[in-house]
Every structure is written in C-alpha cells, then in structure tokens.
Amino acid sequence: MILIKNGQLVDSRGSIQADILLKEGKIHAIGLDLASEGCGRVIDAKGKVVTPAFIELHAHFRDPGLTYKEDLKTGSQAALHGGYGTVNLMANTKPVVDNPEVYQDIMTRAQELGLVHIFQNYAASKDLAGQERVDFDRIPDSVKFLSDDGFGLFNNKATFELFQALKEKNLGIMIHEEDKELSEIDYRYAEDVHTWRDVYFAGKIGNPVHFCHVSTVDALDAVRYGKAKGYPVTMEVTPHHIYLYDSDFKVHPPIRAKADVEALVEGILDGTVDVIATDHAPHSAEDKAQGSPGMIGLETAFPIAYKVLVQDHGQDLSLVSKLLSHNPAKILGLNKGLLEVGYDGDLTLIDLDQTYTAQDFASKSDNTPFKGESFDGLVEMTIVDGQVRYEREENHD
C-alpha cells in the first residue's frame, strides 16, 4: 500500500486537499488524515499536485524494426518521465502491425517490461499501403482502434466500405487526415477536405471516428459541426500545434499560422477538442536532418499544456487533467482518468513551483524544437498500478 498525504488532488471535476490511499493497484480511499498503518510507503505531497496519470492516445515507439530511434523500454521510460501511465501506439512499425503475430509480439513484450500500460493500434490497410484492407477476421479481440496514421485513408468508396465494416465489427478508427493528391498543392486543403468527408461518413454510417492531430481552423470546424449533429466523432490536438506557429520545424501536419493556434485553443475552451495527444515521433539526428517529420513529445506535454491553458489563458488545472487523463480514458474505455475510489491506481505527482527544462531526455531521441526551453511544472513521480514506476532522482529517500 502507498499513502500519499497532504496533496492537492486535481482531476477533471476540480480540486481538493486530501490524502489518497492505494491498495492492490487501485485507489482504495480518499480523505483527510488517512491512517498510515500497514502502508509500505508514505509520501508527503505537501505543496504538490496529485493527478490521474496521463494517458497518451497517439505515440510512436518504433518497435519493432526502427529501434535505433526508440523502443518499447525507452519509449515507456519517456512516458513515465512525462507523467504518463498508459500509451496507445501507432502501427507504422517494420513490419507493420497488420497481422496478429506482430501485434501479439508487441503486447507480450510490453507486458513483460511492466512499466506503462501499452495499447497497440492495428493497421487499417495491409502494409499501410491504402490499397487492401487488413483481414478483419484475424484482428485480435483486444484491439480497440485501427489506424493508418501517417497516411490518409482510401478513396471515397473504399473509405465508405471500411467505415461500414468497422461498424459491424464494433471497432473504432483513428485517422490522419490527408488527401495525398491535394498535398501536392496545399497541405491545408489536404487535411480539411478529408476531415469534412470523414465527419460526414461517421455521421451517416455511425461508426466512431477519432481525428488525429487536427491542426487547421476548418478541420476543427468540421469536427465541431459533427459534434453539433450528434455524430460519433472525437478529436485530438498536439501540444506543438497549440503553442507554436509560423515555425519551419518539420512535423506532419505542419505547424500552422497563429490564427489556427488561436482557433485550436478556442476549440479546447468550448469543448470541441477532446484530447491533447503528443504524436511522440522520435527520429535519429541523421533521419531528422534528411527531412523526417515529427518530434518527441511525451516529456514536454504537460508543461506546455500547463503554460498554454493555465498560465496564458487562465484556465483551471482540471481542464488539463480532462484533456490528458479523463477524456483519453473514456475514448479507450479504461477504468482510469479520475481520482475516485475503485479506479486504477495510476497517479502523477507534479510540482508546479519547479521548473522543467527540456533536456536529458529519457527517450533515445531529442528531436524537438523545445530542447533547452524551460517551463513551469515538473513531474516528480509517476505511479502505475499502485507502484512507483518513476521518481525524480532528487526526490529519492
């Protein structure tokens, strides 16, 4: 058992000063002056924030096949350093996760590591080629979402048929919206057109669709329209798309204009945006120099979200918890994301008065424009299943 005393407990519903007791991997009790008898460890969290551990909906750990960039262990360690207890991985590994053998290998090795909870997306098309659907009869029962992340979906007819099959199988899909033909003209058009199309299909067919790393005013408006119509759509934005603008640091989709950033933040404030997800995309220095798009994000996500939403826009920390914990848990169907008795004992301790500097990453990679930048809000500890999986060294007893 672990007893955390004197912390400021924050989740999507608000904030209270209380103790929290973890037992057998679950939240066992919350209250004032909880007894410490029988506890294996008592943690004094006075002056610190205790939140549900963060849940990442969109990350790349490059394992198998590209482990010089990242692997399951280093990716999990980066997640823990950033306050994450659960990570959902994309399927663009080598080989691609388009068959149950590759899928099960990843899931087995992740479980053996015992660091964070790993969920693995399954490809929508064979080899992510966008030509032939994966064999739906062989998709393991534990798969929650399909995704060809990094690639737009099929043509209109094939996408319509895919959505129908997903509804029949009760599977969700996470979509990187891009019309490849339009990308050659303007990537803004490429994202906007496919987003509007797939919002429409989601509404007419009725299968759940999650829109990845939405980055433009019009793509946001498409999802807003779908939600107003009651369509089964959810969406994420990245920390870098709500913080940076007019930057030439190469990511996919690209960093947009200031007007897009302002629109995305407004989308968070009005409830259109469900999740902040990092699109953690590690690359070697050589690959990045040759133009590979993407940045690491797990270790910088909370400080950036805290700066943008709380410090710059005067929002409560509970909104950050909603975007990083509660809503991702709902989308994945997990018993996580709230500080509630009976919920999983996944917690993050944060010192808002301490500075986080983006350096000495746990990730194998350091491809981020935030390298060397400092933010308020330092993750001190990450607890998963009632066990301390990460603790900042300066805090060790």
PDB file of C-alpha atoms in Angstrom, residues 41-314:
ATOM      1  CA  ARG A  41       5.361   3.792   1.864  1.00  0.00           C
ATOM      2  CA  VAL A  42       4.032   7.165   2.919  1.00  0.00           C
ATOM      3  CA  ILE A  43       4.654  10.062   0.518  1.00  0.00           C
ATOM      4  CA  ASP A  44       4.327  13.639   1.683  1.00  0.00           C
ATOM      5  CA  ALA A  45       2.889  15.589  -1.254  1.00  0.00           C
ATOM      6  CA  LYS A  46       2.528  18.897   0.558  1.00  0.00           C
ATOM      7  CA  GLY A  47       2.729  21.753  -1.928  1.00  0.00           C
ATOM      8  CA  LYS A  48       2.361  19.368  -4.874  1.00  0.00           C
ATOM      9  CA  VAL A  49      -0.426  18.396  -7.218  1.00  0.00           C
ATOM     10  CA  VAL A  50      -1.667  14.806  -7.490  1.00  0.00           C
ATOM     11  CA  THR A  51      -3.498  13.964 -10.711  1.00  0.00           C
ATOM     12  CA  PRO A  52      -4.606  10.816 -12.508  1.00  0.00           C
ATOM     13  CA  ALA A  53      -1.642   9.632 -14.565  1.00  0.00           C
ATOM     14  CA  PHE A  54      -1.778  10.931 -18.115  1.00  0.00           C
ATOM     15  CA  ILE A  55      -2.977   8.744 -20.985  1.00  0.00           C
ATOM     16  CA  GLU A  56      -1.363   9.129 -24.407  1.00  0.00           C
ATOM     17  CA  LEU A  57      -3.618   8.333 -27.353  1.00  0.00           C
ATOM     18  CA  HIS A  58      -1.034   8.794 -30.090  1.00  0.00           C
ATOM     19  CA  ALA A  59       2.639   7.794 -29.930  1.00  0.00           C
ATOM     20  CA  HIS A  60       5.279   6.001 -31.975  1.00  0.00           C
ATOM     21  CA  PHE A  61       7.748   3.732 -30.164  1.00  0.00           C
ATOM     22  CA  ARG A  62       9.338   2.444 -33.427  1.00  0.00           C
ATOM     23  CA  ASP A  63       9.405  -1.138 -32.126  1.00  0.00           C
ATOM     24  CA  PRO A  64       9.849  -3.465 -33.966  1.00  0.00           C
ATOM     25  CA  GLY A  65      12.148  -2.510 -36.796  1.00  0.00           C
ATOM     26  CA  LEU A  66      13.255   1.068 -36.087  1.00  0.00           C
ATOM     27  CA  THR A  67      14.607   0.690 -32.582  1.00  0.00           C
ATOM     28  CA  TYR A  68      17.597   2.932 -33.221  1.00  0.00           C
ATOM     29  CA  LYS A  69      15.053   5.762 -32.851  1.00  0.00           C
ATOM     30  CA  GLU A  70      13.089   4.367 -29.883  1.00  0.00           C
ATOM     31  CA  ASP A  71      11.992   1.048 -28.426  1.00  0.00           C
ATOM     32  CA  LEU A  72       9.317  -0.161 -26.041  1.00  0.00           C
ATOM     33  CA  LYS A  73      11.545   0.330 -22.995  1.00  0.00           C
ATOM     34  CA  THR A  74      12.884   3.802 -23.760  1.00  0.00           C
ATOM     35  CA  GLY A  75       9.511   4.969 -25.017  1.00  0.00           C
ATOM     36  CA  SER A  76       7.883   3.728 -21.822  1.00  0.00           C
ATOM     37  CA  GLN A  77      10.538   5.449 -19.740  1.00  0.00           C
ATOM     38  CA  ALA A  78       9.944   8.702 -21.610  1.00  0.00           C
ATOM     39  CA  ALA A  79       6.235   8.314 -20.922  1.00  0.00           C
ATOM     40  CA  LEU A  80       6.839   7.806 -17.205  1.00  0.00           C
ATOM     41  CA  HIS A  81       9.125  10.841 -17.066  1.00  0.00           C
ATOM     42  CA  GLY A  82       6.306  12.860 -18.616  1.00  0.00           C
ATOM     43  CA  GLY A  83       3.701  11.618 -16.135  1.00  0.00           C
ATOM     44  CA  TYR A  84       2.043   9.037 -18.396  1.00  0.00           C
ATOM     45  CA  GLY A  85       0.823   5.658 -17.164  1.00  0.00           C
ATOM     46  CA  THR A  86      -0.783   4.485 -20.407  1.00  0.00           C
ATOM     47  CA  VAL A  87       0.264   4.862 -24.048  1.00  0.00           C
ATOM     48  CA  ASN A  88      -1.541   3.970 -27.269  1.00  0.00           C
ATOM     49  CA  LEU A  89       0.883   3.164 -30.102  1.00  0.00           C
ATOM     50  CA  MET A  90       0.577   3.618 -33.856  1.00  0.00           C
ATOM     51  CA  ALA A  91       1.007   0.764 -36.295  1.00  0.00           C
ATOM     52  CA  ASN A  92       3.779   2.109 -38.579  1.00  0.00           C
ATOM     53  CA  THR A  93       6.471  -0.257 -37.356  1.00  0.00           C
ATOM     54  CA  LYS A  94       8.608  -2.564 -39.504  1.00  0.00           C
ATOM     55  CA  PRO A  95       6.954  -4.946 -40.060  1.00  0.00           C
ATOM     56  CA  VAL A  96       3.668  -3.082 -39.905  1.00  0.00           C
ATOM     57  CA  VAL A  97       1.128  -4.141 -37.283  1.00  0.00           C
ATOM     58  CA  ASP A  98      -1.233  -5.577 -39.875  1.00  0.00           C
ATOM     59  CA  ASN A  99      -1.311  -9.155 -38.589  1.00  0.00           C
ATOM     60  CA  PRO A 100      -1.908 -10.740 -35.173  1.00  0.00           C
ATOM     61  CA  GLU A 101       1.625 -12.107 -34.902  1.00  0.00           C
ATOM     62  CA  VAL A 102       3.303  -8.685 -34.899  1.00  0.00           C
ATOM     63  CA  TYR A 103       0.554  -7.298 -32.684  1.00  0.00           C
ATOM     64  CA  GLN A 104       0.902 -10.036 -30.070  1.00  0.00           C
ATOM     65  CA  ASP A 105       4.699  -9.777 -30.030  1.00  0.00           C
ATOM     66  CA  ILE A 106       4.462  -6.094 -29.097  1.00  0.00           C
ATOM     67  CA  MET A 107       1.792  -6.671 -26.475  1.00  0.00           C
ATOM     68  CA  THR A 108       3.692  -9.539 -24.857  1.00  0.00           C
ATOM     69  CA  ARG A 109       6.984  -7.643 -24.647  1.00  0.00           C
ATOM     70  CA  ALA A 110       5.249  -4.530 -23.321  1.00  0.00           C
ATOM     71  CA  GLN A 111       3.601  -6.527 -20.561  1.00  0.00           C
ATOM     72  CA  GLU A 112       6.905  -8.168 -19.648  1.00  0.00           C
ATOM     73  CA  LEU A 113       8.508  -4.739 -19.250  1.00  0.00           C
ATOM     74  CA  GLY A 114       5.978  -3.785 -16.593  1.00  0.00           C
ATOM     75  CA  LEU A 115       6.463  -0.035 -16.998  1.00  0.00           C
ATOM     76  CA  VAL A 116       3.373   1.592 -18.552  1.00  0.00           C
ATOM     77  CA  HIS A 117       0.183   0.138 -19.944  1.00  0.00           C
ATOM     78  CA  ILE A 118       0.521  -0.273 -23.705  1.00  0.00           C
ATOM     79  CA  PHE A 119      -2.288  -0.359 -26.234  1.00  0.00           C
ATOM     80  CA  GLN A 120      -1.403  -1.028 -29.846  1.00  0.00           C
ATOM     81  CA  ASN A 121      -3.348   0.227 -32.842  1.00  0.00           C
ATOM     82  CA  TYR A 122      -3.807  -2.180 -35.734  1.00  0.00           C
ATOM     83  CA  ALA A 123      -3.317  -1.041 -39.326  1.00  0.00           C
ATOM     84  CA  ALA A 124      -6.389  -0.397 -41.455  1.00  0.00           C
ATOM     85  CA  SER A 125      -4.686  -1.433 -44.690  1.00  0.00           C
ATOM     86  CA  LYS A 126      -2.052  -4.054 -45.409  1.00  0.00           C
ATOM     87  CA  ASP A 127       1.436  -2.591 -45.089  1.00  0.00           C
ATOM     88  CA  LEU A 128      -0.213   0.836 -44.664  1.00  0.00           C
ATOM     89  CA  ALA A 129      -0.384   0.979 -48.452  1.00  0.00           C
ATOM     90  CA  GLY A 130      -4.004   2.133 -48.607  1.00  0.00           C
ATOM     91  CA  GLN A 131      -4.854  -0.462 -51.234  1.00  0.00           C
ATOM     92  CA  GLU A 132      -6.211  -3.536 -49.440  1.00  0.00           C
ATOM     93  CA  ARG A 133      -7.973  -3.776 -46.097  1.00  0.00           C
ATOM     94  CA  VAL A 134      -6.460  -5.926 -43.389  1.00  0.00           C
ATOM     95  CA  ASP A 135      -8.157  -9.255 -42.688  1.00  0.00           C
ATOM     96  CA  PHE A 136     -10.861  -8.265 -40.211  1.00  0.00           C
ATOM     97  CA  ASP A 137     -11.384 -11.909 -39.195  1.00  0.00           C
ATOM     98  CA  ARG A 138      -7.832 -12.057 -37.804  1.00  0.00           C
ATOM     99  CA  ILE A 139      -7.878  -8.844 -35.766  1.00  0.00           C
ATOM    100  CA  PRO A 140      -7.337  -9.785 -32.089  1.00  0.00           C
ATOM    101  CA  ASP A 141     -10.237  -9.121 -29.738  1.00  0.00           C
ATOM    102  CA  SER A 142      -8.130  -6.773 -27.590  1.00  0.00           C
ATOM    103  CA  VAL A 143      -7.641  -4.283 -30.453  1.00  0.00           C
ATOM    104  CA  LYS A 144      -9.552  -1.057 -29.812  1.00  0.00           C
ATOM    105  CA  PHE A 145      -8.646   1.085 -32.831  1.00  0.00           C
ATOM    106  CA  LEU A 146      -7.418   0.714 -36.368  1.00  0.00           C
ATOM    107  CA  SER A 147      -5.240   3.412 -37.903  1.00  0.00           C
ATOM    108  CA  ASP A 148      -3.096   4.064 -40.947  1.00  0.00           C
ATOM    109  CA  ASP A 149      -1.593   7.042 -39.114  1.00  0.00           C
ATOM    110  CA  GLY A 150       0.793   8.993 -41.294  1.00  0.00           C
ATOM    111  CA  PHE A 151      -1.254   8.180 -44.371  1.00  0.00           C
ATOM    112  CA  GLY A 152      -4.676   9.320 -45.473  1.00  0.00           C
ATOM    113  CA  LEU A 153      -7.365   6.688 -45.907  1.00  0.00           C
ATOM    114  CA  PHE A 154      -8.601   5.143 -49.129  1.00  0.00           C
ATOM    115  CA  ASN A 155     -10.638   6.749 -51.893  1.00  0.00           C
ATOM    116  CA  ASN A 156     -14.220   7.711 -51.102  1.00  0.00           C
ATOM    117  CA  LYS A 157     -15.858   4.398 -51.967  1.00  0.00           C
ATOM    118  CA  ALA A 158     -13.266   2.300 -50.140  1.00  0.00           C
ATOM    119  CA  THR A 159     -13.433   4.578 -47.087  1.00  0.00           C
ATOM    120  CA  PHE A 160     -17.229   4.269 -47.039  1.00  0.00           C
ATOM    121  CA  GLU A 161     -16.932   0.474 -47.158  1.00  0.00           C
ATOM    122  CA  LEU A 162     -14.238   0.487 -44.463  1.00  0.00           C
ATOM    123  CA  PHE A 163     -16.462   2.503 -42.136  1.00  0.00           C
ATOM    124  CA  GLN A 164     -19.311   0.054 -42.695  1.00  0.00           C
ATOM    125  CA  ALA A 165     -17.032  -2.881 -41.827  1.00  0.00           C
ATOM    126  CA  LEU A 166     -15.761  -1.083 -38.719  1.00  0.00           C
ATOM    127  CA  LYS A 167     -19.308  -0.561 -37.508  1.00  0.00           C
ATOM    128  CA  GLU A 168     -20.117  -4.241 -37.997  1.00  0.00           C
ATOM    129  CA  LYS A 169     -17.028  -5.248 -36.004  1.00  0.00           C
ATOM    130  CA  ASN A 170     -17.567  -2.577 -33.321  1.00  0.00           C
ATOM    131  CA  LEU A 171     -14.099  -1.130 -33.945  1.00  0.00           C
ATOM    132  CA  GLY A 172     -13.024   2.498 -33.860  1.00  0.00           C
ATOM    133  CA  ILE A 173     -10.617   4.198 -36.207  1.00  0.00           C
ATOM    134  CA  MET A 174      -8.059   6.939 -35.651  1.00  0.00           C
ATOM    135  CA  ILE A 175      -7.383   8.935 -38.801  1.00  0.00           C
ATOM    136  CA  HIS A 176      -4.509  11.052 -40.012  1.00  0.00           C
ATOM    137  CA  GLU A 177      -6.451  13.236 -42.426  1.00  0.00           C
ATOM    138  CA  GLU A 178      -4.654  13.832 -45.695  1.00  0.00           C
ATOM    139  CA  ASP A 179      -5.658  13.711 -49.314  1.00  0.00           C
ATOM    140  CA  LYS A 180      -2.329  12.830 -50.922  1.00  0.00           C
ATOM    141  CA  GLU A 181      -3.261  14.368 -54.257  1.00  0.00           C
ATOM    142  CA  LEU A 182      -4.079  17.668 -52.590  1.00  0.00           C
ATOM    143  CA  SER A 183      -0.906  17.540 -50.506  1.00  0.00           C
ATOM    144  CA  GLU A 184       0.981  18.323 -53.680  1.00  0.00           C
ATOM    145  CA  ILE A 185      -0.998  21.562 -53.918  1.00  0.00           C
ATOM    146  CA  ASP A 186      -1.538  22.659 -50.320  1.00  0.00           C
ATOM    147  CA  TYR A 187      -1.409  20.535 -47.195  1.00  0.00           C
ATOM    148  CA  ARG A 188      -4.117  22.676 -45.614  1.00  0.00           C
ATOM    149  CA  TYR A 189      -6.564  21.611 -48.333  1.00  0.00           C
ATOM    150  CA  ALA A 190      -5.403  18.014 -47.911  1.00  0.00           C
ATOM    151  CA  GLU A 191      -6.323  17.947 -44.218  1.00  0.00           C
ATOM    152  CA  ASP A 192      -9.536  19.958 -44.494  1.00  0.00           C
ATOM    153  CA  VAL A 193     -11.177  18.073 -47.356  1.00  0.00           C
ATOM    154  CA  HIS A 194     -10.674  14.605 -45.878  1.00  0.00           C
ATOM    155  CA  THR A 195     -11.743  15.752 -42.430  1.00  0.00           C
ATOM    156  CA  TRP A 196     -15.058  17.047 -43.747  1.00  0.00           C
ATOM    157  CA  ARG A 197     -15.548  13.838 -45.754  1.00  0.00           C
ATOM    158  CA  ASP A 198     -14.925  11.542 -42.806  1.00  0.00           C
ATOM    159  CA  VAL A 199     -17.054  13.570 -40.404  1.00  0.00           C
ATOM    160  CA  TYR A 200     -19.877  13.124 -42.912  1.00  0.00           C
ATOM    161  CA  PHE A 201     -19.273   9.377 -43.262  1.00  0.00           C
ATOM    162  CA  ALA A 202     -19.054   8.940 -39.472  1.00  0.00           C
ATOM    163  CA  GLY A 203     -22.441  10.583 -39.094  1.00  0.00           C
ATOM    164  CA  LYS A 204     -24.161   8.695 -41.882  1.00  0.00           C
ATOM    165  CA  ILE A 205     -22.683   5.265 -41.090  1.00  0.00           C
ATOM    166  CA  GLY A 206     -22.470   5.642 -37.312  1.00  0.00           C
ATOM    167  CA  ASN A 207     -19.027   4.225 -36.553  1.00  0.00           C
ATOM    168  CA  PRO A 208     -16.755   6.003 -34.025  1.00  0.00           C
ATOM    169  CA  VAL A 209     -14.042   8.122 -35.656  1.00  0.00           C
ATOM    170  CA  HIS A 210     -11.179   9.811 -33.815  1.00  0.00           C
ATOM    171  CA  PHE A 211      -9.413  12.592 -35.698  1.00  0.00           C
ATOM    172  CA  CYS A 212      -5.675  12.700 -35.040  1.00  0.00           C
ATOM    173  CA  HIS A 213      -3.599  15.869 -34.588  1.00  0.00           C
ATOM    174  CA  VAL A 214      -6.185  18.297 -36.003  1.00  0.00           C
ATOM    175  CA  SER A 215      -4.282  21.449 -36.949  1.00  0.00           C
ATOM    176  CA  THR A 216      -6.429  23.848 -39.004  1.00  0.00           C
ATOM    177  CA  VAL A 217      -9.367  26.161 -38.407  1.00  0.00           C
ATOM    178  CA  ASP A 218     -11.528  24.389 -40.975  1.00  0.00           C
ATOM    179  CA  ALA A 219     -10.723  20.842 -39.857  1.00  0.00           C
ATOM    180  CA  LEU A 220     -11.645  21.902 -36.319  1.00  0.00           C
ATOM    181  CA  ASP A 221     -14.900  23.375 -37.625  1.00  0.00           C
ATOM    182  CA  ALA A 222     -15.673  20.101 -39.396  1.00  0.00           C
ATOM    183  CA  VAL A 223     -15.434  18.162 -36.140  1.00  0.00           C
ATOM    184  CA  ARG A 224     -17.391  20.873 -34.326  1.00  0.00           C
ATOM    185  CA  TYR A 225     -20.129  20.505 -36.940  1.00  0.00           C
ATOM    186  CA  GLY A 226     -20.157  16.725 -36.480  1.00  0.00           C
ATOM    187  CA  LYS A 227     -20.447  17.019 -32.721  1.00  0.00           C
ATOM    188  CA  ALA A 228     -23.309  19.506 -33.047  1.00  0.00           C
ATOM    189  CA  LYS A 229     -25.104  16.944 -35.230  1.00  0.00           C
ATOM    190  CA  GLY A 230     -24.516  14.185 -32.672  1.00  0.00           C
ATOM    191  CA  TYR A 231     -22.068  12.230 -34.831  1.00  0.00           C
ATOM    192  CA  PRO A 232     -19.719   9.745 -33.036  1.00  0.00           C
ATOM    193  CA  VAL A 233     -16.574  11.836 -33.550  1.00  0.00           C
ATOM    194  CA  THR A 234     -13.730  12.779 -31.212  1.00  0.00           C
ATOM    195  CA  MET A 235     -10.526  14.675 -31.843  1.00  0.00           C
ATOM    196  CA  GLU A 236      -7.077  15.463 -30.511  1.00  0.00           C
ATOM    197  CA  VAL A 237      -4.634  18.333 -30.830  1.00  0.00           C
ATOM    198  CA  THR A 238      -0.927  18.214 -30.098  1.00  0.00           C
ATOM    199  CA  PRO A 239       0.993  20.420 -27.667  1.00  0.00           C
ATOM    200  CA  HIS A 240       3.072  21.803 -30.530  1.00  0.00           C
ATOM    201  CA  HIS A 241       0.017  22.782 -32.579  1.00  0.00           C
ATOM    202  CA  ILE A 242      -1.443  24.819 -29.706  1.00  0.00           C
ATOM    203  CA  TYR A 243       1.871  26.505 -28.855  1.00  0.00           C
ATOM    204  CA  LEU A 244       3.949  27.049 -31.989  1.00  0.00           C
ATOM    205  CA  TYR A 245       3.029  28.983 -35.110  1.00  0.00           C
ATOM    206  CA  ASP A 246       4.866  30.017 -38.280  1.00  0.00           C
ATOM    207  CA  SER A 247       7.653  27.580 -37.411  1.00  0.00           C
ATOM    208  CA  ASP A 248       9.598  25.636 -40.035  1.00  0.00           C
ATOM    209  CA  PHE A 249      10.322  22.704 -37.690  1.00  0.00           C
ATOM    210  CA  LYS A 250       9.109  19.804 -39.784  1.00  0.00           C
ATOM    211  CA  VAL A 251       6.127  17.911 -38.417  1.00  0.00           C
ATOM    212  CA  HIS A 252       3.199  16.233 -40.111  1.00  0.00           C
ATOM    213  CA  PRO A 253       0.757  18.002 -40.241  1.00  0.00           C
ATOM    214  CA  PRO A 254       2.905  21.141 -40.330  1.00  0.00           C
ATOM    215  CA  ILE A 255       2.981  23.918 -37.775  1.00  0.00           C
ATOM    216  CA  ARG A 256       0.230  26.296 -38.827  1.00  0.00           C
ATOM    217  CA  ALA A 257      -0.498  30.018 -38.608  1.00  0.00           C
ATOM    218  CA  LYS A 258      -1.311  31.986 -35.472  1.00  0.00           C
ATOM    219  CA  ALA A 259      -4.994  32.033 -36.427  1.00  0.00           C
ATOM    220  CA  ASP A 260      -5.027  28.232 -36.387  1.00  0.00           C
ATOM    221  CA  VAL A 261      -3.388  28.123 -32.961  1.00  0.00           C
ATOM    222  CA  GLU A 262      -5.954  30.555 -31.598  1.00  0.00           C
ATOM    223  CA  ALA A 263      -8.775  28.501 -33.109  1.00  0.00           C
ATOM    224  CA  LEU A 264      -7.472  25.253 -31.616  1.00  0.00           C
ATOM    225  CA  VAL A 265      -7.207  26.821 -28.170  1.00  0.00           C
ATOM    226  CA  GLU A 266     -10.742  28.164 -28.534  1.00  0.00           C
ATOM    227  CA  GLY A 267     -11.764  24.640 -29.525  1.00  0.00           C
ATOM    228  CA  ILE A 268     -10.333  23.381 -26.257  1.00  0.00           C
ATOM    229  CA  LEU A 269     -12.149  26.041 -24.275  1.00  0.00           C
ATOM    230  CA  ASP A 270     -15.520  25.372 -25.917  1.00  0.00           C
ATOM    231  CA  GLY A 271     -15.222  21.601 -25.545  1.00  0.00           C
ATOM    232  CA  THR A 272     -14.770  20.676 -29.197  1.00  0.00           C
ATOM    233  CA  VAL A 273     -11.281  19.280 -28.548  1.00  0.00           C
ATOM    234  CA  ASP A 274     -11.377  16.070 -26.523  1.00  0.00           C
ATOM    235  CA  VAL A 275      -7.713  15.257 -26.019  1.00  0.00           C
ATOM    236  CA  ILE A 276      -4.201  16.623 -26.056  1.00  0.00           C
ATOM    237  CA  ALA A 277      -2.044  13.886 -27.592  1.00  0.00           C
ATOM    238  CA  THR A 278       1.635  14.264 -28.353  1.00  0.00           C
ATOM    239  CA  ASP A 279       2.184  12.326 -31.607  1.00  0.00           C
ATOM    240  CA  HIS A 280       5.525  11.377 -29.988  1.00  0.00           C
ATOM    241  CA  ALA A 281       7.661  10.704 -33.081  1.00  0.00           C
ATOM    242  CA  PRO A 282      11.339  10.039 -32.271  1.00  0.00           C
ATOM    243  CA  HIS A 283      13.983  10.241 -35.003  1.00  0.00           C
ATOM    244  CA  SER A 284      17.735   9.966 -35.099  1.00  0.00           C
ATOM    245  CA  ALA A 285      19.684  13.144 -35.812  1.00  0.00           C
ATOM    246  CA  GLU A 286      20.559  11.768 -39.253  1.00  0.00           C
ATOM    247  CA  ASP A 287      16.951  10.972 -40.159  1.00  0.00           C
ATOM    248  CA  LYS A 288      15.760  14.362 -38.943  1.00  0.00           C
ATOM    249  CA  ALA A 289      18.465  16.120 -40.964  1.00  0.00           C
ATOM    250  CA  GLN A 290      17.220  14.249 -44.041  1.00  0.00           C
ATOM    251  CA  GLY A 291      13.718  15.616 -43.550  1.00  0.00           C
ATOM    252  CA  SER A 292      11.845  13.052 -41.450  1.00  0.00           C
ATOM    253  CA  PRO A 293       8.783  14.803 -39.971  1.00  0.00           C
ATOM    254  CA  GLY A 294       7.920  14.649 -36.286  1.00  0.00           C
ATOM    255  CA  MET A 295       9.098  15.460 -32.785  1.00  0.00           C
ATOM    256  CA  ILE A 296       9.274  13.766 -29.423  1.00  0.00           C
ATOM    257  CA  GLY A 297       6.563  14.967 -27.082  1.00  0.00           C
ATOM    258  CA  LEU A 298       5.901  12.783 -24.061  1.00  0.00           C
ATOM    259  CA  GLU A 299       8.299  14.569 -21.728  1.00  0.00           C
ATOM    260  CA  THR A 300       7.213  18.103 -22.658  1.00  0.00           C
ATOM    261  CA  ALA A 301       3.444  17.681 -22.997  1.00  0.00           C
ATOM    262  CA  PHE A 302       2.289  18.596 -19.515  1.00  0.00           C
ATOM    263  CA  PRO A 303       4.470  21.715 -19.098  1.00  0.00           C
ATOM    264  CA  ILE A 304       3.320  23.053 -22.469  1.00  0.00           C
ATOM    265  CA  ALA A 305      -0.350  22.319 -21.776  1.00  0.00           C
ATOM    266  CA  TYR A 306       0.011  23.967 -18.361  1.00  0.00           C
ATOM    267  CA  LYS A 307       1.590  27.054 -19.894  1.00  0.00           C
ATOM    268  CA  VAL A 308      -0.901  27.467 -22.725  1.00  0.00           C
ATOM    269  CA  LEU A 309      -4.111  26.714 -20.847  1.00  0.00           C
ATOM    270  CA  VAL A 310      -3.455  27.684 -17.236  1.00  0.00           C
ATOM    271  CA  GLN A 311      -0.770  30.365 -17.370  1.00  0.00           C
ATOM    272  CA  ASP A 312      -1.652  32.005 -20.686  1.00  0.00           C
ATOM    273  CA  HIS A 313      -5.438  31.517 -20.742  1.00  0.00           C
ATOM    274  CA  GLY A 314      -6.332  31.440 -17.040  1.00  0.00           C
TER     275      GLY A 314
END
